[in-house]
Amino acid sequence: MATTISLTPPPLPLNFKKYQITKTHPNTPYLKQHSVRRLSAAVKAYKVLIEHGGKTTELEVEPDETILSKALDSDLPVPYDCNLGVCMTCPARLVAGKVDQSDGMLSDDVVEAGYALMCVSYPRSDCHIRIIPEEELLSLQLATAND
Ligand code: FES
């Protein structure tokens, strides 16, 4: 007796949302990190001002790309290492605006104080960020870890 197998996928649930896979920057080929980001209904690039090395650069950053990725694509010599939100080599102060950095390792207190890791920061509004010395963020993060 023959068995019929359907190759048609089941219908999507009504609350199905579209997802997109994003990759880390190609300058870190040893890492194969992929993260899944929900696409906004109306994808819009945000203006992100980055202060670094005495210069301020304005970038257009899509909501599904990290600020670090866009900065590297734009040849800004910004510091980074792991690209995973773990090493804290890409610290920044969020002067204005909002980012989603829920994939990062910063404590809630440090995030609420206005700090961000660029490699896991997705803009959620126009932003102004200042790259800061790694030591500044490390001391805050360690202080909150001891609480
Ligand atoms: S590059 Fe390591 S935390 Fe951002």
Coordinates of N, CA and C and ligand atoms in Angstrom, one line a residue:
M1 N 0.8 -1.2 0.0 CA 0.0 0.0 0.0 C 0.9 1.2 0.0
A2 N 0.7 2.2 -0.9 CA 1.5 3.4 -1.1 C 1.1 4.4 0.0
T3 N 2.1 5.1 0.5 CA 1.8 6.2 1.4 C 2.1 7.5 0.7
T4 N 1.2 8.5 0.9 CA 1.4 9.8 0.3 C 2.0 10.7 1.3
I5 N 3.1 11.4 0.9 CA 3.7 12.4 1.8 C 3.5 13.7 1.2
S6 N 3.0 14.6 2.0 CA 2.8 16.0 1.5 C 4.1 16.8 1.7
L7 N 4.5 17.5 0.6 CA 5.7 18.4 0.7 C 5.3 19.8 0.9
T8 N 4.0 20.1 1.1 CA 3.6 21.4 1.3 C 3.7 21.8 2.8
P9 N 4.4 22.9 3.1 CA 4.5 23.2 4.5 C 3.1 23.6 5.1
P10 N 3.0 23.4 6.4 CA 1.7 23.7 7.0 C 1.5 25.2 7.0
P11 N 0.3 25.7 7.0 CA 0.0 27.1 7.0 C 0.6 27.8 8.2
L12 N 1.0 29.0 8.0 CA 1.7 29.8 9.1 C 0.6 30.2 10.1
P13 N 0.9 30.3 11.4 CA -0.1 30.8 12.3 C -0.4 32.3 12.1
L14 N -1.5 32.7 12.5 CA -1.9 34.1 12.3 C -0.9 35.1 12.9
N15 N -0.2 34.8 14.0 CA 0.7 35.7 14.6 C 2.1 35.5 14.1
F16 N 2.3 34.9 13.0 CA 3.7 34.6 12.5 C 4.3 36.0 12.1
K17 N 5.6 36.1 12.5 CA 6.3 37.4 12.2 C 7.5 37.0 11.3
K18 N 7.9 37.9 10.4 CA 9.0 37.7 9.6 C 10.3 37.9 10.3
Y19 N 11.3 37.0 10.0 CA 12.6 37.1 10.7 C 13.7 37.2 9.6
Q20 N 14.8 37.8 10.0 CA 15.9 37.9 9.1 C 17.2 37.5 9.8
I21 N 18.0 36.8 9.1 CA 19.3 36.4 9.7 C 20.3 37.4 9.4
T22 N 21.1 37.9 10.4 CA 22.1 38.9 10.2 C 23.4 38.2 10.6
K23 N 24.5 38.6 10.0 CA 25.8 38.0 10.2 C 26.7 39.1 10.9
T24 N 27.8 38.6 11.5 CA 28.7 39.5 12.1 C 29.6 40.1 11.0
H25 N 30.3 41.1 11.3 CA 31.1 41.8 10.3 C 32.2 40.8 9.7
P26 N 32.4 40.9 8.4 CA 33.4 40.0 7.7 C 34.8 40.2 8.2
N27 N 35.1 41.2 9.0 CA 36.5 41.3 9.5 C 36.7 40.4 10.7
T28 N 35.7 39.7 11.1 CA 35.9 38.6 12.1 C 35.4 37.3 11.6
P29 N 36.2 36.8 10.6 CA 35.7 35.6 9.9 C 35.8 34.3 10.8
Y30 N 36.5 34.4 11.9 CA 36.6 33.2 12.7 C 35.4 33.0 13.6
L31 N 34.5 34.0 13.6 CA 33.3 33.9 14.3 C 32.2 33.7 13.3
K32 N 31.3 32.7 13.6 CA 30.2 32.4 12.7 C 28.9 32.8 13.4
Q33 N 28.9 33.9 14.2 CA 27.7 34.2 14.9 C 26.6 34.6 14.0
H34 N 25.4 34.2 14.2 CA 24.3 34.6 13.5 C 23.2 34.9 14.6
S35 N 22.6 36.0 14.4 CA 21.5 36.3 15.3 C 20.3 36.6 14.5
V36 N 19.2 36.3 15.1 CA 17.9 36.5 14.4 C 17.2 37.7 14.9
R37 N 16.9 38.6 14.0 CA 16.3 39.9 14.4 C 14.9 40.0 13.7
R38 N 13.9 40.4 14.4 CA 12.7 40.6 13.8 C 12.7 41.9 13.0
L39 N 12.2 41.8 11.8 CA 12.1 43.0 10.9 C 11.0 43.9 11.4
S40 N 11.3 45.2 11.4 CA 10.2 46.2 11.7 C 9.2 46.1 10.5
A41 N 8.0 46.5 10.8 CA 7.0 46.6 9.8 C 7.4 47.5 8.7
A42 N 7.9 48.7 9.1 CA 8.4 49.6 8.1 C 9.9 49.8 8.4
V43 N 10.8 49.1 7.7 CA 12.2 49.2 8.0 C 12.7 50.6 7.6
K44 N 13.4 51.3 8.5 CA 13.9 52.6 8.3 C 15.2 52.7 8.9
A45 N 16.1 53.3 8.2 CA 17.5 53.6 8.8 C 17.4 54.7 9.7
Y46 N 18.2 54.6 10.8 CA 18.3 55.7 11.7 C 19.6 56.4 11.5
K47 N 19.6 57.7 11.9 CA 20.9 58.5 11.9 C 21.6 58.2 13.2
V48 N 22.8 57.8 13.1 CA 23.6 57.5 14.3 C 24.9 58.4 14.2
L49 N 25.0 59.3 15.2 CA 26.3 60.1 15.3 C 27.2 59.4 16.1
I50 N 28.4 59.2 15.6 CA 29.5 58.5 16.4 C 30.6 59.4 16.7
E51 N 30.9 59.7 17.9 CA 32.1 60.5 18.3 C 33.2 59.6 18.6
H52 N 34.3 59.8 17.9 CA 35.5 58.9 18.2 C 36.7 59.6 17.6
G53 N 37.8 59.7 18.5 CA 39.0 60.2 18.1 C 39.0 61.7 17.7
G54 N 38.1 62.5 18.3 CA 38.0 63.9 18.0 C 37.1 64.2 16.8
K55 N 36.5 63.2 16.2 CA 35.7 63.4 15.1 C 34.3 62.9 15.4
T56 N 33.3 63.5 14.7 CA 31.9 63.0 14.8 C 31.5 62.6 13.4
T57 N 31.0 61.4 13.2 CA 30.6 60.9 11.9 C 29.2 60.5 12.0
E58 N 28.4 60.8 11.0 CA 27.0 60.4 10.9 C 26.8 59.2 10.0
L59 N 26.2 58.2 10.5 CA 25.9 57.0 9.7 C 24.4 56.7 9.6
E60 N 24.0 56.1 8.6 CA 22.6 55.6 8.4 C 22.7 54.1 8.8
V61 N 22.0 53.7 9.9 CA 22.1 52.4 10.4 C 20.7 51.8 10.3
E62 N 20.6 50.6 9.7 CA 19.3 49.9 9.6 C 19.0 49.3 11.0
P63 N 17.7 49.1 11.3 CA 17.4 48.6 12.6 C 17.8 47.2 12.8
D64 N 18.2 46.4 11.8 CA 18.6 45.1 11.9 C 20.1 44.9 11.7
E65 N 20.9 46.0 11.8 CA 22.3 45.9 11.8 C 22.9 46.6 13.0
T66 N 24.0 46.1 13.5 CA 24.6 46.7 14.7 C 25.3 48.0 14.3
I67 N 25.5 48.9 15.3 CA 26.2 50.1 15.0 C 27.6 49.8 14.7
L68 N 28.2 48.8 15.4 CA 29.6 48.4 15.1 C 29.8 48.0 13.7
S69 N 28.9 47.1 13.2 CA 29.0 46.6 11.8 C 28.9 47.7 10.8
K70 N 28.0 48.7 11.0 CA 28.0 49.8 10.1 C 29.2 50.7 10.2
A71 N 29.7 50.9 11.4 CA 30.9 51.7 11.6 C 32.1 51.1 10.8
L72 N 32.2 49.7 11.0 CA 33.3 49.0 10.3 C 33.2 49.1 8.8
D73 N 31.9 48.9 8.3 CA 31.6 49.0 6.9 C 32.0 50.4 6.3
S74 N 31.9 51.4 7.2 CA 32.2 52.8 6.8 C 33.6 53.1 7.1
D75 N 34.5 52.1 7.4 CA 35.9 52.3 7.6 C 36.2 53.2 8.8
L76 N 35.4 53.3 9.8 CA 35.7 54.0 11.0 C 36.6 53.1 11.8
P77 N 37.7 53.7 12.3 CA 38.7 52.8 13.1 C 38.2 52.7 14.6
V78 N 37.1 52.0 14.8 CA 36.5 51.9 16.1 C 37.1 50.6 16.7
P79 N 37.2 50.6 18.1 CA 37.7 49.4 18.7 C 36.7 48.3 18.8
Y80 N 37.1 47.0 18.7 CA 36.2 45.9 18.9 C 37.1 44.6 18.9
D81 N 36.5 43.5 19.4 CA 37.3 42.3 19.3 C 36.3 41.1 19.1
C82 N 35.5 40.7 20.1 CA 34.8 39.5 20.0 C 33.6 39.6 19.1
N83 N 33.0 40.7 19.0 CA 31.7 40.9 18.2 C 30.6 40.1 18.8
L84 N 30.6 39.8 20.0 CA 29.6 38.9 20.6 C 29.0 39.6 21.9
G85 N 29.4 40.8 22.2 CA 28.9 41.4 23.4 C 29.4 40.9 24.7
V86 N 30.6 40.3 24.6 CA 31.2 39.7 25.8 C 32.5 40.4 26.3
C87 N 33.4 40.8 25.4 CA 34.7 41.2 25.8 C 34.8 42.7 26.3
M88 N 33.8 43.5 25.9 CA 33.7 44.9 26.3 C 34.8 45.8 25.7
T89 N 35.2 45.4 24.5 CA 36.2 46.2 23.8 C 35.6 47.2 22.9
C90 N 34.3 47.3 22.9 CA 33.6 48.3 22.0 C 32.7 49.2 22.8
P91 N 33.1 49.7 23.9 CA 32.2 50.5 24.8 C 31.9 51.8 24.2
A92 N 30.7 52.2 24.5 CA 30.2 53.5 24.1 C 29.2 54.1 25.1
R93 N 29.1 55.4 25.1 CA 28.2 56.1 26.0 C 27.1 56.6 25.0
L94 N 25.8 56.2 25.4 CA 24.7 56.6 24.6 C 24.3 58.0 25.0
V95 N 24.7 59.0 24.3 CA 24.4 60.4 24.6 C 23.0 60.8 24.4
A96 N 22.4 60.2 23.3 CA 21.0 60.4 23.0 C 20.5 59.3 22.2
G97 N 19.2 59.0 22.3 CA 18.6 58.0 21.5 C 18.4 56.7 22.2
K98 N 17.9 55.7 21.5 CA 17.7 54.3 22.1 C 18.3 53.3 21.2
V99 N 18.9 52.2 21.9 CA 19.4 51.1 21.1 C 18.8 49.8 21.8
D100 N 18.7 48.7 21.0 CA 18.4 47.4 21.6 C 19.7 46.7 21.7
Q101 N 20.1 46.4 23.0 CA 21.4 45.7 23.2 C 21.1 44.5 24.1
S102 N 19.9 43.9 23.9 CA 19.5 42.8 24.7 C 20.3 41.5 24.6
D103 N 21.2 41.5 23.5 CA 22.1 40.3 23.3 C 23.4 40.5 24.1
G104 N 23.6 41.6 24.7 CA 24.9 41.9 25.3 C 24.9 41.5 26.8
M105 N 26.1 41.6 27.4 CA 26.3 41.1 28.7 C 26.3 42.2 29.8
L106 N 26.0 43.5 29.4 CA 26.1 44.5 30.4 C 25.0 44.4 31.4
S107 N 25.3 44.8 32.6 CA 24.2 44.7 33.7 C 23.2 45.8 33.4
D108 N 22.0 45.5 33.9 CA 20.9 46.5 33.7 C 21.2 47.9 34.2
D109 N 21.9 47.9 35.4 CA 22.3 49.2 35.9 C 23.2 50.0 35.0
V110 N 24.1 49.3 34.3 CA 25.0 50.0 33.4 C 24.3 50.4 32.2
V111 N 23.4 49.6 31.7 CA 22.6 50.0 30.5 C 21.7 51.2 30.9
E112 N 21.1 51.2 32.0 CA 20.3 52.3 32.4 C 21.1 53.6 32.6
A113 N 22.4 53.4 33.0 CA 23.2 54.6 33.1 C 23.6 55.2 31.8
G114 N 23.3 54.5 30.7 CA 23.5 55.1 29.4 C 24.7 54.5 28.6
Y115 N 25.2 53.3 29.0 CA 26.3 52.7 28.4 C 25.8 51.6 27.4
A116 N 26.7 51.4 26.4 CA 26.3 50.4 25.4 C 27.5 49.7 24.8
L117 N 27.3 48.5 24.3 CA 28.4 47.8 23.6 C 27.9 47.9 22.1
M118 N 28.8 48.5 21.3 CA 28.4 48.8 19.9 C 28.1 47.5 19.1
C119 N 28.8 46.4 19.5 CA 28.7 45.2 18.7 C 27.3 44.5 18.8
V120 N 26.6 44.9 19.9 CA 25.2 44.3 20.1 C 24.1 45.4 20.1
S121 N 24.5 46.6 19.7 CA 23.5 47.7 19.7 C 22.9 47.9 18.4
Y122 N 21.6 47.7 18.4 CA 20.7 47.9 17.2 C 20.0 49.2 17.4
P123 N 20.0 50.2 16.5 CA 19.4 51.4 16.8 C 17.8 51.3 16.8
R124 N 17.2 52.0 17.7 CA 15.8 52.0 17.8 C 15.2 53.4 17.7
S125 N 16.2 54.4 17.4 CA 15.8 55.8 17.2 C 17.1 56.4 16.6
D126 N 17.0 57.6 16.2 CA 18.2 58.4 15.9 C 19.1 58.4 17.1
C127 N 20.4 58.3 17.0 CA 21.2 58.1 18.2 C 22.4 59.0 18.1
H128 N 23.0 59.3 19.3 CA 24.3 60.0 19.4 C 25.1 59.2 20.4
I129 N 26.2 58.6 19.9 CA 27.0 57.8 20.8 C 28.4 58.3 20.8
R130 N 29.1 58.1 22.0 CA 30.5 58.5 22.1 C 31.3 57.3 22.5
I131 N 32.3 57.0 21.8 CA 33.2 55.8 22.1 C 34.0 56.2 23.3
I132 N 34.0 55.4 24.3 CA 34.7 55.7 25.6 C 35.8 54.7 25.8
P133 N 36.7 55.0 26.8 CA 37.8 54.1 27.1 C 37.2 52.8 27.7
E134 N 37.8 51.7 27.4 CA 37.3 50.4 27.9 C 37.3 50.4 29.4
E135 N 38.3 51.0 30.0 CA 38.4 51.0 31.5 C 37.2 51.6 32.2
E136 N 36.6 52.7 31.6 CA 35.4 53.3 32.2 C 34.3 52.4 32.3
L137 N 34.0 51.6 31.2 CA 32.9 50.7 31.3 C 33.2 49.5 32.2
L138 N 34.4 49.0 32.1 CA 34.8 47.9 32.9 C 34.6 48.2 34.4
S139 N 35.1 49.4 34.9 CA 34.9 49.7 36.3 C 33.5 49.7 36.7
L140 N 32.6 50.3 35.8 CA 31.2 50.3 36.2 C 30.6 48.9 36.2
Q141 N 30.9 48.1 35.2 CA 30.4 46.8 35.1 C 30.8 45.9 36.3
L142 N 32.1 46.1 36.7 CA 32.6 45.3 37.9 C 31.9 45.8 39.2
A143 N 31.7 47.1 39.3 CA 31.1 47.6 40.5 C 29.7 47.1 40.7
T144 N 29.0 47.0 39.6 CA 27.6 46.5 39.7 C 27.6 45.0 39.9
A145 N 28.6 44.3 39.4 CA 28.7 42.8 39.6 C 28.9 42.5 41.1
N146 N 29.6 43.4 41.8 CA 29.8 43.2 43.2 C 28.7 43.5 44.1
D147 N 27.6 44.2 43.6 CA 26.4 44.5 44.4 C 25.6 43.3 44.8
Ligands
FES1 S1 33.5 43.5 20.5 FE1 33.5 42.3 22.3 S2 31.8 43.2 23.5 FE2 31.7 44.3 21.6

